[in-house]
């Protein structure tokens, strides 16, 4: 274990630090990681952000993005960095299986492991934890870590604010989910005061689509959306051939599931996609419906109550049929 006074004393001198985040990082994963990175480099530490995989192009404008190392492209260098690090920050995930091969490299490392996360059921691999499921984003917890835990509000700058704003904006559905309470709005206001250009960040993340992505979205909505009124559920399935046809790249499929959830009366939406190695499910729900329970129980995954994911080794058709067959078990909740 590492206590806060011990951590503060370690951070008082330059340290070798690695920051990592989950597989296929999203806006919160990258925003929280690069926000913490901008803070730590300002304090004189030697810091590297290592992502387990690549991430969407609409996050590549983030400050210091060019310093990010992608594990799958730089395994040897990453393994060395993790081995030599005094501190390893794990952001926006809480089980080492979420970072693939990199997870076991971190488990075996000697450095202190620090978890900053807002997902349910953390695994016990860390030495220091700043964790709350009430936070709307890991970026909110990074803000809290710097400002309240390290009591270092004076070190906040425009780069940190820009990254943390991005994380909070993306994970709170642009400040609209129930998790975006008044405290989150106050943090947002503080980040704007610190230089985050909220209008520009929104534009760079959400109005930055390729033509292919928009046409693919049109295809999904016109041809692939299936509404199961008897279960208040909507499903969109996508084959590997369709991904190829529309030249879909990392990030292009993000958010499409939300369109399925936006149909009136729909309580549960699924986006089921045939990836090269497995079939991946993204679930979204409204109200109390536990999307994460379905992912955990049937698809080896997890997440939040209203946003969760999992995977299957079965074919796209079999996975979709399995998902449909599970709905009967939840019929009462879905029709409430
Ligand atoms: P998405 O549908 O955007 O991939 O993920 C939605 C939420 O579910 C995220 O908060 C993410 O952390 C979680 N999630 C997605 N896939 C998995 C998975 O395979 N395992 C676990 N434990 N959580 C996942
Ligand atoms: Mn998050």
mmCIF file of C-alpha atoms and ligand atoms in Angstrom:
data_model
loop_
_atom_site.group_PDB
_atom_site.id
_atom_site.type_symbol
_atom_site.label_atom_id
_atom_site.label_comp_id
_atom_site.label_asym_id
_atom_site.label_seq_id
_atom_site.Cartn_x
_atom_site.Cartn_y
_atom_site.Cartn_z
ATOM 1 C CA UNK A 1 0.000 0.000 0.000
ATOM 2 C CA UNK A 2 0.980 3.592 -0.558
ATOM 3 C CA UNK A 3 -0.414 6.350 1.661
ATOM 4 C CA UNK A 4 -1.178 9.863 0.454
ATOM 5 C CA UNK A 5 1.713 11.396 2.479
ATOM 6 C CA UNK A 6 4.080 8.778 0.987
ATOM 7 C CA UNK A 7 2.773 9.542 -2.505
ATOM 8 C CA UNK A 8 3.181 13.286 -1.970
ATOM 9 C CA UNK A 9 6.709 12.771 -0.768
ATOM 10 C CA UNK A 10 7.529 10.601 -3.827
ATOM 11 C CA UNK A 11 6.062 13.227 -6.155
ATOM 12 C CA UNK A 12 8.210 15.916 -4.528
ATOM 13 C CA UNK A 13 11.203 14.726 -6.597
ATOM 14 C CA UNK A 14 11.300 13.760 -10.301
ATOM 15 C CA UNK A 15 10.126 10.178 -10.848
ATOM 16 C CA UNK A 16 9.859 7.786 -13.759
ATOM 17 C CA UNK A 17 6.126 7.420 -14.327
ATOM 18 C CA UNK A 18 3.944 5.415 -16.715
ATOM 19 C CA UNK A 19 0.285 6.243 -17.316
ATOM 20 C CA UNK A 20 -1.921 3.673 -18.984
ATOM 21 C CA UNK A 21 -5.590 3.310 -19.792
ATOM 22 C CA UNK A 22 -8.017 0.781 -21.234
ATOM 23 C CA UNK A 23 -8.108 -1.118 -24.539
ATOM 24 C CA UNK A 24 -9.421 1.029 -27.441
ATOM 25 C CA UNK A 25 -9.239 4.238 -25.393
ATOM 26 C CA UNK A 26 -12.158 6.648 -25.639
ATOM 27 C CA UNK A 27 -12.365 10.385 -24.881
ATOM 28 C CA UNK A 28 -12.267 9.866 -21.131
ATOM 29 C CA UNK A 29 -9.423 7.363 -21.279
ATOM 30 C CA UNK A 30 -7.266 9.709 -23.403
ATOM 31 C CA UNK A 31 -8.469 12.926 -21.731
ATOM 32 C CA UNK A 32 -7.752 11.678 -18.217
ATOM 33 C CA UNK A 33 -4.381 10.162 -19.260
ATOM 34 C CA UNK A 34 -3.103 13.202 -21.148
ATOM 35 C CA UNK A 35 -4.507 15.528 -18.472
ATOM 36 C CA UNK A 36 -2.523 13.728 -15.785
ATOM 37 C CA UNK A 37 0.462 13.623 -18.176
ATOM 38 C CA UNK A 38 0.353 17.408 -18.677
ATOM 39 C CA UNK A 39 0.278 17.867 -14.896
ATOM 40 C CA UNK A 40 3.136 15.464 -14.148
ATOM 41 C CA UNK A 41 5.489 16.764 -16.863
ATOM 42 C CA UNK A 42 4.906 20.266 -15.573
ATOM 43 C CA UNK A 43 6.098 19.039 -12.174
ATOM 44 C CA UNK A 44 9.324 17.777 -13.765
ATOM 45 C CA UNK A 45 8.629 14.032 -13.846
ATOM 46 C CA UNK A 46 9.691 11.675 -16.659
ATOM 47 C CA UNK A 47 6.343 10.453 -17.908
ATOM 48 C CA UNK A 48 5.079 8.180 -20.691
ATOM 49 C CA UNK A 49 1.495 7.442 -21.657
ATOM 50 C CA UNK A 50 1.168 3.883 -23.004
ATOM 51 C CA UNK A 51 -2.161 2.830 -24.545
ATOM 52 C CA UNK A 52 -2.840 -0.904 -25.026
ATOM 53 C CA UNK A 53 -4.119 -0.250 -28.588
ATOM 54 C CA UNK A 54 -4.745 2.565 -31.040
ATOM 55 C CA UNK A 55 -7.574 5.047 -30.490
ATOM 56 C CA UNK A 56 -9.916 7.270 -32.550
ATOM 57 C CA UNK A 57 -8.507 9.920 -34.888
ATOM 58 C CA UNK A 58 -10.862 12.513 -33.397
ATOM 59 C CA UNK A 59 -8.749 12.399 -30.221
ATOM 60 C CA UNK A 60 -5.404 12.901 -31.963
ATOM 61 C CA UNK A 61 -5.573 16.695 -31.560
ATOM 62 C CA UNK A 62 -5.307 16.422 -27.748
ATOM 63 C CA UNK A 63 -2.317 18.264 -26.243
ATOM 64 C CA UNK A 64 0.828 16.049 -26.156
ATOM 65 C CA UNK A 65 -0.855 13.324 -28.248
ATOM 66 C CA UNK A 66 2.395 12.872 -30.190
ATOM 67 C CA UNK A 67 4.083 11.632 -26.999
ATOM 68 C CA UNK A 68 1.699 8.662 -26.634
ATOM 69 C CA UNK A 69 3.162 5.185 -27.135
ATOM 70 C CA UNK A 70 0.876 2.465 -28.511
ATOM 71 C CA UNK A 71 1.747 -0.835 -26.860
ATOM 72 C CA UNK A 72 0.967 -3.066 -29.835
ATOM 73 C CA UNK A 73 3.406 -1.043 -31.984
ATOM 74 C CA UNK A 74 6.179 -0.716 -29.351
ATOM 75 C CA UNK A 75 6.136 -3.730 -27.059
ATOM 76 C CA UNK A 76 9.823 -3.863 -26.105
ATOM 77 C CA UNK A 77 10.111 -0.167 -25.357
ATOM 78 C CA UNK A 78 6.848 -0.241 -23.379
ATOM 79 C CA UNK A 79 7.894 -3.286 -21.333
ATOM 80 C CA UNK A 80 11.140 -1.518 -20.373
ATOM 81 C CA UNK A 81 9.298 1.674 -19.419
ATOM 82 C CA UNK A 82 6.836 -0.231 -17.231
ATOM 83 C CA UNK A 83 9.647 -2.222 -15.597
ATOM 84 C CA UNK A 84 11.605 0.932 -14.757
ATOM 85 C CA UNK A 85 8.681 3.059 -13.575
ATOM 86 C CA UNK A 86 8.442 4.055 -9.917
ATOM 87 C CA UNK A 87 4.763 4.864 -10.339
ATOM 88 C CA UNK A 88 2.240 3.328 -12.743
ATOM 89 C CA UNK A 89 -1.057 5.160 -13.053
ATOM 90 C CA UNK A 90 -3.999 3.064 -14.293
ATOM 91 C CA UNK A 91 -6.749 5.343 -15.540
ATOM 92 C CA UNK A 92 -10.381 4.632 -16.473
ATOM 93 C CA UNK A 93 -10.189 0.860 -15.883
ATOM 94 C CA UNK A 94 -9.935 -1.350 -12.835
ATOM 95 C CA UNK A 95 -9.152 -4.900 -13.948
ATOM 96 C CA UNK A 96 -5.851 -5.725 -15.629
ATOM 97 C CA UNK A 97 -7.642 -7.896 -18.211
ATOM 98 C CA UNK A 98 -8.971 -4.620 -19.729
ATOM 99 C CA UNK A 99 -5.486 -3.782 -21.029
ATOM 100 C CA UNK A 100 -4.699 -7.106 -22.716
ATOM 101 C CA UNK A 101 -1.057 -8.302 -22.629
ATOM 102 C CA UNK A 102 0.057 -5.084 -20.971
ATOM 103 C CA UNK A 103 -1.924 -6.116 -17.877
ATOM 104 C CA UNK A 104 0.439 -8.926 -16.921
ATOM 105 C CA UNK A 105 3.480 -6.738 -17.602
ATOM 106 C CA UNK A 106 2.082 -4.230 -15.113
ATOM 107 C CA UNK A 107 1.133 -6.900 -12.595
ATOM 108 C CA UNK A 108 4.741 -8.138 -12.586
ATOM 109 C CA UNK A 109 6.257 -4.633 -12.323
ATOM 110 C CA UNK A 110 7.872 -3.374 -9.111
ATOM 111 C CA UNK A 111 6.541 0.199 -9.281
ATOM 112 C CA UNK A 112 3.602 1.397 -7.216
ATOM 113 C CA UNK A 113 0.297 0.936 -9.038
ATOM 114 C CA UNK A 114 -2.222 3.747 -8.710
ATOM 115 C CA UNK A 115 -5.818 3.339 -9.870
ATOM 116 C CA UNK A 116 -7.930 6.356 -10.796
ATOM 117 C CA UNK A 117 -11.260 4.972 -11.957
ATOM 118 C CA UNK A 118 -15.053 5.117 -11.880
ATOM 119 C CA UNK A 119 -16.108 1.578 -12.858
ATOM 120 C CA UNK A 120 -17.776 -1.017 -10.644
ATOM 121 C CA UNK A 121 -15.974 -3.887 -8.924
ATOM 122 C CA UNK A 122 -12.272 -3.007 -8.983
ATOM 123 C CA UNK A 123 -9.727 -5.815 -8.972
ATOM 124 C CA UNK A 124 -7.268 -5.731 -6.096
ATOM 125 C CA UNK A 125 -4.011 -5.067 -7.993
ATOM 126 C CA UNK A 126 -3.306 -1.492 -6.914
ATOM 127 C CA UNK A 127 -1.286 0.154 -4.147
ATOM 128 C CA UNK A 128 -3.173 3.447 -4.170
ATOM 129 C CA UNK A 129 -6.755 4.051 -5.221
ATOM 130 C CA UNK A 130 -8.731 7.151 -6.141
ATOM 131 C CA UNK A 131 -11.969 5.462 -7.097
ATOM 132 C CA UNK A 132 -15.628 6.429 -7.115
ATOM 133 C CA UNK A 133 -18.522 5.069 -9.139
ATOM 134 C CA UNK A 134 -20.282 8.394 -8.574
ATOM 135 C CA UNK A 135 -17.789 10.233 -10.760
ATOM 136 C CA UNK A 136 -19.062 10.894 -14.291
ATOM 137 C CA UNK A 137 -15.582 10.366 -15.734
ATOM 138 C CA UNK A 138 -12.077 9.295 -14.776
ATOM 139 C CA UNK A 139 -11.123 12.840 -15.836
ATOM 140 C CA UNK A 140 -13.285 14.194 -13.008
ATOM 141 C CA UNK A 141 -11.304 12.026 -10.585
ATOM 142 C CA UNK A 142 -7.997 13.242 -12.045
ATOM 143 C CA UNK A 143 -9.189 16.818 -11.439
ATOM 144 C CA UNK A 144 -10.094 15.858 -7.875
ATOM 145 C CA UNK A 145 -6.768 14.062 -7.435
ATOM 146 C CA UNK A 146 -4.722 17.108 -8.468
ATOM 147 C CA UNK A 147 -6.843 19.824 -6.861
ATOM 148 C CA UNK A 148 -8.080 18.183 -3.665
ATOM 149 C CA UNK A 149 -5.876 15.194 -2.956
ATOM 150 C CA UNK A 150 -2.512 16.671 -3.957
ATOM 151 C CA UNK A 151 -3.806 20.190 -3.088
ATOM 152 C CA UNK A 152 -2.087 21.536 -6.178
ATOM 153 C CA UNK A 153 -4.752 23.691 -7.894
ATOM 154 C CA UNK A 154 -2.000 26.217 -8.589
ATOM 155 C CA UNK A 155 -0.416 23.786 -11.076
ATOM 156 C CA UNK A 156 -3.526 23.549 -13.291
ATOM 157 C CA UNK A 157 -2.943 24.911 -16.803
ATOM 158 C CA UNK A 158 -4.652 25.116 -20.189
ATOM 159 C CA UNK A 159 -3.378 21.741 -21.459
ATOM 160 C CA UNK A 160 -4.531 19.924 -18.329
ATOM 161 C CA UNK A 161 -7.889 21.708 -18.476
ATOM 162 C CA UNK A 162 -8.378 20.907 -22.183
ATOM 163 C CA UNK A 163 -7.720 17.191 -21.666
ATOM 164 C CA UNK A 164 -9.852 16.875 -18.536
ATOM 165 C CA UNK A 165 -12.713 18.810 -20.124
ATOM 166 C CA UNK A 166 -12.597 16.380 -23.064
ATOM 167 C CA UNK A 167 -12.826 13.379 -20.715
ATOM 168 C CA UNK A 168 -15.719 14.808 -18.744
ATOM 169 C CA UNK A 169 -17.580 15.964 -21.866
ATOM 170 C CA UNK A 170 -17.340 12.615 -23.651
ATOM 171 C CA UNK A 171 -18.172 10.379 -20.648
ATOM 172 C CA UNK A 172 -21.077 12.547 -19.454
ATOM 173 C CA UNK A 173 -22.744 12.716 -22.888
ATOM 174 C CA UNK A 174 -21.849 16.423 -23.125
ATOM 175 C CA UNK A 175 -22.865 17.112 -19.504
ATOM 176 C CA UNK A 176 -26.302 15.522 -19.911
ATOM 177 C CA UNK A 177 -26.217 12.164 -18.088
ATOM 178 C CA UNK A 178 -27.503 11.947 -14.481
ATOM 179 C CA UNK A 179 -23.870 11.640 -13.366
ATOM 180 C CA UNK A 180 -23.285 15.237 -14.537
ATOM 181 C CA UNK A 181 -24.400 16.843 -11.282
ATOM 182 C CA UNK A 182 -23.830 20.441 -10.205
ATOM 183 C CA UNK A 183 -20.315 19.594 -8.963
ATOM 184 C CA UNK A 184 -19.427 18.425 -12.492
ATOM 185 C CA UNK A 185 -20.744 21.669 -13.968
ATOM 186 C CA UNK A 186 -18.615 23.620 -11.453
ATOM 187 C CA UNK A 187 -15.547 21.631 -12.505
ATOM 188 C CA UNK A 188 -16.449 22.315 -16.148
ATOM 189 C CA UNK A 189 -16.657 26.045 -15.377
ATOM 190 C CA UNK A 190 -13.280 25.938 -13.625
ATOM 191 C CA UNK A 191 -11.722 24.133 -16.602
ATOM 192 C CA UNK A 192 -13.116 26.812 -18.947
ATOM 193 C CA UNK A 193 -11.641 29.506 -16.682
ATOM 194 C CA UNK A 194 -8.321 27.675 -16.932
ATOM 195 C CA UNK A 195 -8.423 27.915 -20.730
ATOM 196 C CA UNK A 196 -10.424 24.931 -22.000
ATOM 197 C CA UNK A 197 -12.234 26.106 -25.142
ATOM 198 C CA UNK A 198 -15.438 24.121 -24.677
ATOM 199 C CA UNK A 199 -16.944 24.984 -28.078
ATOM 200 C CA UNK A 200 -13.766 24.015 -29.915
ATOM 201 C CA UNK A 201 -13.327 20.758 -27.969
ATOM 202 C CA UNK A 202 -16.897 19.757 -28.819
ATOM 203 C CA UNK A 203 -16.325 20.555 -32.484
ATOM 204 C CA UNK A 204 -13.022 18.641 -32.652
ATOM 205 C CA UNK A 205 -14.542 15.530 -31.088
ATOM 206 C CA UNK A 206 -18.052 15.492 -32.559
ATOM 207 C CA UNK A 207 -17.941 17.467 -35.809
ATOM 208 C CA UNK A 208 -14.874 15.822 -37.202
ATOM 209 C CA UNK A 209 -16.334 12.785 -39.011
ATOM 210 C CA UNK A 210 -15.076 11.455 -42.310
ATOM 211 C CA UNK A 211 -17.594 11.183 -45.157
ATOM 212 C CA UNK A 212 -17.313 7.377 -44.869
ATOM 213 C CA UNK A 213 -18.336 7.447 -41.239
ATOM 214 C CA UNK A 214 -21.445 9.479 -41.944
ATOM 215 C CA UNK A 215 -22.479 7.229 -44.845
ATOM 216 C CA UNK A 216 -21.850 4.164 -42.653
ATOM 217 C CA UNK A 217 -24.084 5.682 -39.953
ATOM 218 C CA UNK A 218 -26.780 6.211 -42.596
ATOM 219 C CA UNK A 219 -26.442 2.571 -43.656
ATOM 220 C CA UNK A 220 -26.736 1.356 -40.047
ATOM 221 C CA UNK A 221 -29.863 3.421 -39.395
ATOM 222 C CA UNK A 222 -31.572 2.698 -42.702
ATOM 223 C CA UNK A 223 -30.705 -0.939 -43.254
ATOM 224 C CA UNK A 224 -29.452 -2.461 -40.012
ATOM 225 C CA UNK A 225 -31.583 -1.109 -37.181
ATOM 226 C CA UNK A 226 -33.927 -3.738 -35.777
ATOM 227 C CA UNK A 227 -36.593 -2.722 -33.274
ATOM 228 C CA UNK A 228 -37.971 -5.423 -30.958
ATOM 229 C CA UNK A 229 -41.031 -3.655 -29.572
ATOM 230 C CA UNK A 230 -41.954 -6.697 -27.466
ATOM 231 C CA UNK A 231 -38.780 -6.037 -25.441
ATOM 232 C CA UNK A 232 -38.355 -2.267 -25.926
ATOM 233 C CA UNK A 233 -34.985 -3.137 -27.395
ATOM 234 C CA UNK A 234 -33.168 -1.937 -30.502
ATOM 235 C CA UNK A 235 -30.282 -3.764 -32.167
ATOM 236 C CA UNK A 236 -27.805 -2.774 -34.847
ATOM 237 C CA UNK A 237 -25.518 -5.506 -36.193
ATOM 238 C CA UNK A 238 -22.528 -4.919 -38.440
ATOM 239 C CA UNK A 239 -20.587 -7.509 -40.452
ATOM 240 C CA UNK A 240 -16.857 -7.481 -41.176
ATOM 241 C CA UNK A 241 -17.708 -7.000 -44.871
ATOM 242 C CA UNK A 242 -19.653 -3.837 -44.098
ATOM 243 C CA UNK A 243 -16.732 -2.466 -42.070
ATOM 244 C CA UNK A 244 -14.489 -3.113 -45.052
ATOM 245 C CA UNK A 245 -16.915 -1.658 -47.576
ATOM 246 C CA UNK A 246 -17.200 1.649 -45.653
ATOM 247 C CA UNK A 247 -13.451 1.660 -44.813
ATOM 248 C CA UNK A 248 -14.275 1.913 -41.126
ATOM 249 C CA UNK A 249 -11.369 2.791 -38.831
ATOM 250 C CA UNK A 250 -10.984 2.956 -35.030
ATOM 251 C CA UNK A 251 -13.498 5.441 -33.644
ATOM 252 C CA UNK A 252 -15.914 5.388 -36.587
ATOM 253 C CA UNK A 253 -18.372 3.095 -34.812
ATOM 254 C CA UNK A 254 -18.329 5.014 -31.536
ATOM 255 C CA UNK A 255 -21.674 6.492 -30.504
ATOM 256 C CA UNK A 256 -23.770 4.697 -33.124
ATOM 257 C CA UNK A 257 -25.457 2.638 -30.394
ATOM 258 C CA UNK A 258 -26.857 5.870 -28.933
ATOM 259 C CA UNK A 259 -28.978 6.427 -32.044
ATOM 260 C CA UNK A 260 -30.639 3.071 -31.417
ATOM 261 C CA UNK A 261 -31.339 4.119 -27.823
ATOM 262 C CA UNK A 262 -32.835 7.423 -28.984
ATOM 263 C CA UNK A 263 -35.883 5.710 -30.522
ATOM 264 C CA UNK A 264 -38.937 6.479 -28.350
ATOM 265 C CA UNK A 265 -39.793 3.773 -25.833
ATOM 266 C CA UNK A 266 -36.475 1.954 -26.263
ATOM 267 C CA UNK A 267 -34.890 0.932 -22.945
ATOM 268 C CA UNK A 268 -32.027 -1.179 -24.203
ATOM 269 C CA UNK A 269 -29.882 -0.779 -27.309
ATOM 270 C CA UNK A 270 -27.207 -3.119 -28.620
ATOM 271 C CA UNK A 271 -24.541 -2.532 -31.231
ATOM 272 C CA UNK A 272 -23.063 -5.888 -32.234
ATOM 273 C CA UNK A 273 -20.059 -5.857 -34.500
ATOM 274 C CA UNK A 274 -17.995 -8.551 -36.191
ATOM 275 C CA UNK A 275 -14.357 -7.710 -35.412
ATOM 276 C CA UNK A 276 -11.460 -9.706 -36.882
ATOM 277 C CA UNK A 277 -10.879 -11.786 -33.726
ATOM 278 C CA UNK A 278 -14.272 -11.761 -32.000
ATOM 279 C CA UNK A 279 -17.758 -10.330 -31.952
ATOM 280 C CA UNK A 280 -17.981 -7.220 -29.775
ATOM 281 C CA UNK A 281 -21.145 -5.978 -28.074
ATOM 282 C CA UNK A 282 -21.843 -2.438 -26.917
ATOM 283 C CA UNK A 283 -24.962 -2.011 -24.803
ATOM 284 C CA UNK A 284 -26.720 1.159 -23.671
ATOM 285 C CA UNK A 285 -29.792 1.402 -21.450
ATOM 286 C CA UNK A 286 -32.035 3.970 -19.834
ATOM 287 C CA UNK A 287 -33.081 4.292 -16.185
ATOM 288 C CA UNK A 288 -32.383 1.383 -13.859
ATOM 289 C CA UNK A 289 -31.934 -1.256 -16.530
ATOM 290 C CA UNK A 290 -28.595 -3.036 -15.842
ATOM 291 C CA UNK A 291 -26.823 -3.308 -19.196
ATOM 292 C CA UNK A 292 -23.625 -4.242 -17.346
ATOM 293 C CA UNK A 293 -25.325 -7.288 -15.785
ATOM 294 C CA UNK A 294 -26.054 -8.782 -19.224
ATOM 295 C CA UNK A 295 -22.469 -8.090 -20.349
ATOM 296 C CA UNK A 296 -20.992 -9.634 -17.231
ATOM 297 C CA UNK A 297 -23.279 -12.664 -17.041
ATOM 298 C CA UNK A 298 -23.278 -13.644 -20.709
ATOM 299 C CA UNK A 299 -20.475 -11.882 -22.573
ATOM 300 C CA UNK A 300 -17.435 -11.819 -20.241
ATOM 301 C CA UNK A 301 -17.562 -8.050 -19.969
ATOM 302 C CA UNK A 302 -18.911 -5.303 -17.755
ATOM 303 C CA UNK A 303 -19.099 -1.541 -17.490
ATOM 304 C CA UNK A 304 -21.649 0.852 -16.047
ATOM 305 C CA UNK A 305 -25.379 0.265 -15.544
ATOM 306 C CA UNK A 306 -26.300 2.338 -18.616
ATOM 307 C CA UNK A 307 -23.203 1.731 -20.767
ATOM 308 C CA UNK A 308 -21.466 -1.617 -20.919
ATOM 309 C CA UNK A 309 -19.636 -3.934 -23.255
ATOM 310 C CA UNK A 310 -18.623 -7.524 -23.776
ATOM 311 C CA UNK A 311 -17.524 -9.997 -26.426
ATOM 312 C CA UNK A 312 -18.307 -13.418 -27.852
ATOM 313 C CA UNK A 313 -16.336 -16.105 -29.656
ATOM 314 C CA UNK A 314 -19.488 -17.140 -31.555
ATOM 315 C CA UNK A 315 -20.483 -15.873 -35.012
ATOM 316 C CA UNK A 316 -22.258 -12.553 -35.442
ATOM 317 C CA UNK A 317 -25.560 -14.311 -36.104
ATOM 318 C CA UNK A 318 -25.228 -16.688 -33.151
ATOM 319 C CA UNK A 319 -24.196 -13.841 -30.830
ATOM 320 C CA UNK A 320 -27.160 -11.750 -31.971
ATOM 321 C CA UNK A 321 -29.528 -14.681 -31.458
ATOM 322 C CA UNK A 322 -28.049 -15.349 -28.018
ATOM 323 C CA UNK A 323 -28.556 -11.697 -27.106
ATOM 324 C CA UNK A 324 -32.186 -11.846 -28.285
ATOM 325 C CA UNK A 325 -32.830 -15.038 -26.317
ATOM 326 C CA UNK A 326 -31.549 -13.389 -23.121
ATOM 327 C CA UNK A 327 -34.147 -10.613 -23.383
ATOM 328 C CA UNK A 328 -36.998 -12.850 -22.181
ATOM 329 C CA UNK A 329 -35.307 -13.052 -18.775
ATOM 330 C CA UNK A 330 -35.450 -9.249 -18.518
ATOM 331 C CA UNK A 331 -38.897 -8.754 -20.081
ATOM 332 C CA UNK A 332 -40.561 -7.318 -16.945
ATOM 333 C CA UNK A 333 -37.814 -4.731 -16.442
ATOM 334 C CA UNK A 334 -37.752 -3.862 -20.134
ATOM 335 C CA UNK A 335 -41.505 -3.280 -20.272
ATOM 336 C CA UNK A 336 -41.753 -1.291 -17.029
HETATM 337 P P1 LIG B 1 -18.318 0.730 -25.204
HETATM 338 O O1 LIG B 1 -19.649 0.177 -25.481
HETATM 339 O O2 LIG B 1 -18.263 2.186 -25.512
HETATM 340 O O3 LIG B 1 -17.195 -0.057 -25.787
HETATM 341 O O4 LIG B 1 -18.118 0.630 -23.633
HETATM 342 C C1 LIG B 1 -19.077 1.117 -22.733
HETATM 343 C C2 LIG B 1 -18.622 0.896 -21.311
HETATM 344 O O5 LIG B 1 -18.515 -0.490 -21.058
HETATM 345 C C3 LIG B 1 -17.278 1.505 -20.991
HETATM 346 O O6 LIG B 1 -17.396 2.186 -19.777
HETATM 347 C C4 LIG B 1 -16.328 0.368 -20.864
HETATM 348 O O7 LIG B 1 -15.475 0.587 -19.809
HETATM 349 C C5 LIG B 1 -17.218 -0.837 -20.602
HETATM 350 N N1 LIG B 1 -16.765 -1.989 -21.399
HETATM 351 C C6 LIG B 1 -16.788 -2.115 -22.745
HETATM 352 N N2 LIG B 1 -16.307 -3.305 -23.129
HETATM 353 C C7 LIG B 1 -15.978 -3.959 -21.999
HETATM 354 C C8 LIG B 1 -15.403 -5.254 -21.748
HETATM 355 O O8 LIG B 1 -15.130 -6.052 -22.631
HETATM 356 N N3 LIG B 1 -15.191 -5.557 -20.427
HETATM 357 C C9 LIG B 1 -15.502 -4.705 -19.415
HETATM 358 N N4 LIG B 1 -15.269 -5.081 -18.141
HETATM 359 N N5 LIG B 1 -16.034 -3.490 -19.616
HETATM 360 C C10 LIG B 1 -16.264 -3.113 -20.893
HETATM 361 MN MN1 LIG B 2 -14.564 6.662 -18.257
#
